[in-house]
Coordinates of N, CA, C and O in Angstrom, one line a residue:
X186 N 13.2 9.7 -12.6 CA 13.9 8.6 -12.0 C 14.1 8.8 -10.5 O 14.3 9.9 -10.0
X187 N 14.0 7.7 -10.0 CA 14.0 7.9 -8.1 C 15.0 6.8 -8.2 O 15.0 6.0 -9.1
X188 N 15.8 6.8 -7.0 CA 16.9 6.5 -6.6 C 16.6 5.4 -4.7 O 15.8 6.2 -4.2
X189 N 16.7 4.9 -4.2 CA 16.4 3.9 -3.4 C 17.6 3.6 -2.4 O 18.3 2.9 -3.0
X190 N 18.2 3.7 -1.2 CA 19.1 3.6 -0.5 C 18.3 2.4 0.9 O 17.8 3.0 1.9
X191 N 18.3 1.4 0.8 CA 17.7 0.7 1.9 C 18.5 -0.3 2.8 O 18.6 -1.6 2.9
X192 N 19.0 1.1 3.7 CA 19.9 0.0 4.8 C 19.4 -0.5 6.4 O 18.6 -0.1 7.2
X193 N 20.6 -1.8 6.2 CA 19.5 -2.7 7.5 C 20.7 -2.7 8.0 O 21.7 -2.5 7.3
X194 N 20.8 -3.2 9.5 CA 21.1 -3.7 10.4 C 21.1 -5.1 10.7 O 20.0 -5.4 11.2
X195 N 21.9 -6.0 10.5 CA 21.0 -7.6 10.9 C 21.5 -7.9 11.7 O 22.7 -7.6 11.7
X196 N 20.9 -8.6 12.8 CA 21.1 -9.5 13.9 C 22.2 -10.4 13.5 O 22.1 -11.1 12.5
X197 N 23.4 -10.4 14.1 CA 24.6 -11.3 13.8 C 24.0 -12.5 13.1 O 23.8 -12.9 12.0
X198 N 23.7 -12.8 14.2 CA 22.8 -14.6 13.8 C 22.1 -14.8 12.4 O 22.3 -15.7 11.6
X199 N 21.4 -13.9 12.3 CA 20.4 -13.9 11.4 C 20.8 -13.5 9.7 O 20.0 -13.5 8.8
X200 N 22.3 -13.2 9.4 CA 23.1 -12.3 8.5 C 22.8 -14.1 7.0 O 23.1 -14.0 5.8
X201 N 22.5 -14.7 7.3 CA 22.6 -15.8 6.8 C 21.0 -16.4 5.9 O 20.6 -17.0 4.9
X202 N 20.3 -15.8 7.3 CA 18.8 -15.7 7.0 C 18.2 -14.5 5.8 O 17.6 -14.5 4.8
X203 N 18.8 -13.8 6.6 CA 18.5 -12.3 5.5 C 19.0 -12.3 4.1 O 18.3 -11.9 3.1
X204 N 20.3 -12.7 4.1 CA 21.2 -12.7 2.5 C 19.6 -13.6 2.0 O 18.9 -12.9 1.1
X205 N 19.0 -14.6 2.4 CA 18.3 -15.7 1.3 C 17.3 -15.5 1.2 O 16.7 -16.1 0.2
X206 N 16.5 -14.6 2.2 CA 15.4 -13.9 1.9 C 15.2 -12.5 1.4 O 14.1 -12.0 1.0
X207 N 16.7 -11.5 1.4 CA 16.7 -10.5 0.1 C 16.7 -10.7 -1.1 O 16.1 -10.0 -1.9
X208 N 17.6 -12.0 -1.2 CA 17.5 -12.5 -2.8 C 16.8 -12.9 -3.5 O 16.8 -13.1 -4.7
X209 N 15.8 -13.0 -2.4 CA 14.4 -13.9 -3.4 C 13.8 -12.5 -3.4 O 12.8 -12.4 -4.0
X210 N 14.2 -11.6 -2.9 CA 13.1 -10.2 -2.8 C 13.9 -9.4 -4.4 O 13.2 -8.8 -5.2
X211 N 15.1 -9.6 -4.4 CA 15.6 -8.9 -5.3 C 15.2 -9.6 -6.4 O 14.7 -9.0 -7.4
X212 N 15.4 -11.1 -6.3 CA 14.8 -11.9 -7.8 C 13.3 -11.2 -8.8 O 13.2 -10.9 -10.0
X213 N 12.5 -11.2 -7.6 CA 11.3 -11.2 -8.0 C 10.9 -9.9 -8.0 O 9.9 -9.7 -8.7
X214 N 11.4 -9.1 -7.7 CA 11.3 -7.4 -8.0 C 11.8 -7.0 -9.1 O 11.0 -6.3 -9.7
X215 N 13.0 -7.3 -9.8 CA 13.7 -8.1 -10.9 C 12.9 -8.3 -11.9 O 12.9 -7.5 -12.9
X216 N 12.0 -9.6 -11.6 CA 11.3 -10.1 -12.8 C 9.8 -9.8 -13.0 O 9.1 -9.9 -14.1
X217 N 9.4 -9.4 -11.5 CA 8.1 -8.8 -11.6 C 7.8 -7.6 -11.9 O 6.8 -7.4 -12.7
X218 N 8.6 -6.4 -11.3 CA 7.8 -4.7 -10.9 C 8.7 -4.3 -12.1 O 9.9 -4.3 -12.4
X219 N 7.3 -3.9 -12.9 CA 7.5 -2.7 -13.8 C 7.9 -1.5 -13.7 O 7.2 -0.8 -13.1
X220 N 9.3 -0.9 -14.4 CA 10.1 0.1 -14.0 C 11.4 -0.1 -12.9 O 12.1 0.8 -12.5
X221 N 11.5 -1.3 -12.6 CA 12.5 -1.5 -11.8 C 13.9 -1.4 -13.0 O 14.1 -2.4 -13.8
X222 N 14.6 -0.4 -13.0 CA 15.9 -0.2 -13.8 C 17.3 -0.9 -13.0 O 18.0 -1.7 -13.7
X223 N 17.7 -0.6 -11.2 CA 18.3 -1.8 -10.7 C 17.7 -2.4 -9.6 O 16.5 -2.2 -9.4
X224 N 18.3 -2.9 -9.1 CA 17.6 -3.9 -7.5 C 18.7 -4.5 -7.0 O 18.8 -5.6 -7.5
X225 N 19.3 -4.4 -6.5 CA 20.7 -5.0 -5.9 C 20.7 -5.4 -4.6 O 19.8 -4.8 -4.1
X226 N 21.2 -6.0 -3.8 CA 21.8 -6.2 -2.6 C 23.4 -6.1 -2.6 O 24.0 -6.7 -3.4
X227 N 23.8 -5.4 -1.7 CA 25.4 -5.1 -1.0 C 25.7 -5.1 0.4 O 25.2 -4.3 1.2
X228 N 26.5 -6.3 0.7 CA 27.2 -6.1 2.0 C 28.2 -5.4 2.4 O 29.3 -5.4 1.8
X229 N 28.0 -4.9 3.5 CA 29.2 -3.6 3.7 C 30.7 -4.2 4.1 O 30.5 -4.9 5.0
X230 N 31.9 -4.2 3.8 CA 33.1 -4.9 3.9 C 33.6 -4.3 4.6 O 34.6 -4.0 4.1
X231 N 33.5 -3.7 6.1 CA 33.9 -4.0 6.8 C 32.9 -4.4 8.0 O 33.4 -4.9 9.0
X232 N 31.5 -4.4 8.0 CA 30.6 -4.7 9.1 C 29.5 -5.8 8.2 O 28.6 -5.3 7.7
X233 N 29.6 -7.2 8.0 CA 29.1 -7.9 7.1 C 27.6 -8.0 7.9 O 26.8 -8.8 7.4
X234 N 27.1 -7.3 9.0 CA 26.0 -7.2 9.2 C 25.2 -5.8 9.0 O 24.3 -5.4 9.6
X235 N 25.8 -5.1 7.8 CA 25.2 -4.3 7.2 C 24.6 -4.2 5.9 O 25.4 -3.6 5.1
X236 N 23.1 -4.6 5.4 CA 23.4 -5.0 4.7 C 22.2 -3.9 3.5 O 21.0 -3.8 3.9
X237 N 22.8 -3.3 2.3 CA 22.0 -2.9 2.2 C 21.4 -3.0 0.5 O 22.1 -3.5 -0.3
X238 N 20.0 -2.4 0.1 CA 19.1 -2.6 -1.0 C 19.4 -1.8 -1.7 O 19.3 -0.8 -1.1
X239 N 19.9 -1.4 -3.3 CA 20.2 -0.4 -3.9 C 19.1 -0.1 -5.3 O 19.4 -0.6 -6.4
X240 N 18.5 0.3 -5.1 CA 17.3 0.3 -6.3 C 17.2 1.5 -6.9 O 17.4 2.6 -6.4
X241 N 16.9 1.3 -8.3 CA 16.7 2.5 -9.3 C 15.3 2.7 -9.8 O 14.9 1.5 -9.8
X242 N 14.5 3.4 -10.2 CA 13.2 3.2 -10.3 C 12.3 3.9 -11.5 O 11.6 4.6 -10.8
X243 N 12.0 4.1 -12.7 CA 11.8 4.8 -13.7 C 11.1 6.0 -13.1 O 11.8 7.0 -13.3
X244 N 9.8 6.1 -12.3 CA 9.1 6.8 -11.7 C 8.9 6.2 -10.4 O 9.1 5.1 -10.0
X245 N 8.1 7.6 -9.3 CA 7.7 7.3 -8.2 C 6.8 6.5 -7.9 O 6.7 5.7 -7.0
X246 N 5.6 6.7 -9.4 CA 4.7 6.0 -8.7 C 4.8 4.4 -9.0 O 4.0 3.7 -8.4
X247 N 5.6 3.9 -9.9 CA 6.5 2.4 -10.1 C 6.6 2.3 -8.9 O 5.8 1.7 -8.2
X248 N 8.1 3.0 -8.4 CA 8.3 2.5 -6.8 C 7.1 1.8 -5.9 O 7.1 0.7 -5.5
X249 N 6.0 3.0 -5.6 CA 4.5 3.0 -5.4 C 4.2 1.1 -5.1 O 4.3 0.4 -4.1
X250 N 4.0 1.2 -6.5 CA 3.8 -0.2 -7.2 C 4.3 -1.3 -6.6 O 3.7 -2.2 -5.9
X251 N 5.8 -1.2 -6.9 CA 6.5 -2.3 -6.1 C 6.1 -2.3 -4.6 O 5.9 -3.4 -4.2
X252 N 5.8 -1.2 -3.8 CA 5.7 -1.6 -2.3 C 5.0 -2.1 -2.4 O 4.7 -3.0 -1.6
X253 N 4.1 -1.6 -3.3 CA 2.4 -2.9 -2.6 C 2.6 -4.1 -3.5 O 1.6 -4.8 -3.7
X254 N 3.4 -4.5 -4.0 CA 3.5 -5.8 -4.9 C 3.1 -7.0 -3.3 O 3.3 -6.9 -2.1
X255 N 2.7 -7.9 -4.1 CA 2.9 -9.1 -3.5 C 3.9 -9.6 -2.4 O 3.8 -9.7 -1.2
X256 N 5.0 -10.0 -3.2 CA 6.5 -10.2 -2.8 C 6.8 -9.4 -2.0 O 7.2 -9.8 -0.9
X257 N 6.8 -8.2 -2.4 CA 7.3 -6.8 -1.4 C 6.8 -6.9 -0.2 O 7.6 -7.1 0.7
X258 N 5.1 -6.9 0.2 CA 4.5 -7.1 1.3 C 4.7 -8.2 2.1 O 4.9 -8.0 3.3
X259 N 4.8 -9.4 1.7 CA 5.1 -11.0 2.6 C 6.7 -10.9 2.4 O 7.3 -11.6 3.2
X260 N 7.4 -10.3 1.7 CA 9.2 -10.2 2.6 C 10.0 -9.5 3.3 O 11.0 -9.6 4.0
X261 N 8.9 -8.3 2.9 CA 9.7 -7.2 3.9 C 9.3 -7.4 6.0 O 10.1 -7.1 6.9
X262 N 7.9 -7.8 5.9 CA 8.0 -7.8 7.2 C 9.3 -8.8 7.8 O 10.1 -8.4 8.6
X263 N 9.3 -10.0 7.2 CA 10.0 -11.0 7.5 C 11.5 -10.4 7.7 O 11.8 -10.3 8.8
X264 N 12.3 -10.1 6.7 CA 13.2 -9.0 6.6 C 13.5 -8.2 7.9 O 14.6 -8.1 8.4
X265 N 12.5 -7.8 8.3 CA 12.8 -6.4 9.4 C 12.6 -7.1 10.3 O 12.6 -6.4 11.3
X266 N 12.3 -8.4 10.8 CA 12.4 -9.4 11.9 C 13.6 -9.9 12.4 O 13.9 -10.5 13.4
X267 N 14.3 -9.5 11.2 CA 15.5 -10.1 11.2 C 16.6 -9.0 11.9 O 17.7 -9.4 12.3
X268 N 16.3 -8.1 11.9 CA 17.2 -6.4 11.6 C 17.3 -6.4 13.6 O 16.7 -7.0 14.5
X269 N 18.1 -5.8 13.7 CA 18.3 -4.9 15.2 C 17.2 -3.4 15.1 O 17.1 -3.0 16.2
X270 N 16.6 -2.8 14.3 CA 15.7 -1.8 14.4 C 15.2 -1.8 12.8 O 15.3 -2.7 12.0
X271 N 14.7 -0.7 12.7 CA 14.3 -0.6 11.3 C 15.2 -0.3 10.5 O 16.3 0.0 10.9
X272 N 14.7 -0.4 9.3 CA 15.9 -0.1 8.2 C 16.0 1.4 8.1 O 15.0 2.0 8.5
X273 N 16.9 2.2 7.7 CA 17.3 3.3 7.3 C 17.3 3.3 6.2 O 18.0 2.6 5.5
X274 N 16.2 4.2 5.7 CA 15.8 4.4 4.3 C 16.2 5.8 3.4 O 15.5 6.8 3.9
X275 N 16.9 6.1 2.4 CA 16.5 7.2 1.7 C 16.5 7.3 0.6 O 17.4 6.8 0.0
X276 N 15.4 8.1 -0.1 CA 15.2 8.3 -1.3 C 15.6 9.6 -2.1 O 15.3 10.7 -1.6
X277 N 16.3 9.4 -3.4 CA 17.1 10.5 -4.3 C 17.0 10.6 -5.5 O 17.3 9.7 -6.3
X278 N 16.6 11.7 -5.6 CA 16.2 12.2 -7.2 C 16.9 12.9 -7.9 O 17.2 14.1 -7.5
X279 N 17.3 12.3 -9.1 CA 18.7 13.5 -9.8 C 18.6 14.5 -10.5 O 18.0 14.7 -11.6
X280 N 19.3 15.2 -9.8 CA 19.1 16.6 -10.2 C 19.6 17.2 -12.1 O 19.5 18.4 -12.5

């Protein structure tokens, strides 16, 4: 099991844009990618331009899978257009 921590930064402006284009990322990751256990989105309560992805994953190479999915590829660039830099990513495996 791998573990998923995917935090963004969003452009004030853009915090409106991103909620509608994570959701469709989380929908379809959801209903498509094999091994996906959670997929969430969470906004941070006190900086609502923090916005981050919480994913659970049966195995690595699932994860693998989902990045190159479809969906994954045509939302995430869009996504990080939105961001003040890249996302802060980490990944965790339980011990």
């Amino acid at each position: 099991m791998i573990k998923v921590v995917a935090r963004h930064k969003v452009k004030v402006d853009k915090i409106a844009q991103f909620i509608e284009l994570a959701k469709e990322l989380v929908a379809n990751t959801q209903k498509l990618d094999e091994g996906c256990i959670h997929y969430d989105l969470y906004q941070d309560q006190s900086d609502p331009a923090i916005l981050t992805i919480m994913e659970e994953w049966a195995s690595p190479e699932l994860l693998d899978r989902h990045m190159n999915a479809k969906h994954f590829l045509e939302l995430v660039p869009r996504l990080g257009a939105l961001c003040e830099g890249p996302a802060d990513i980490n990944l965790y495996r339980m011990l």
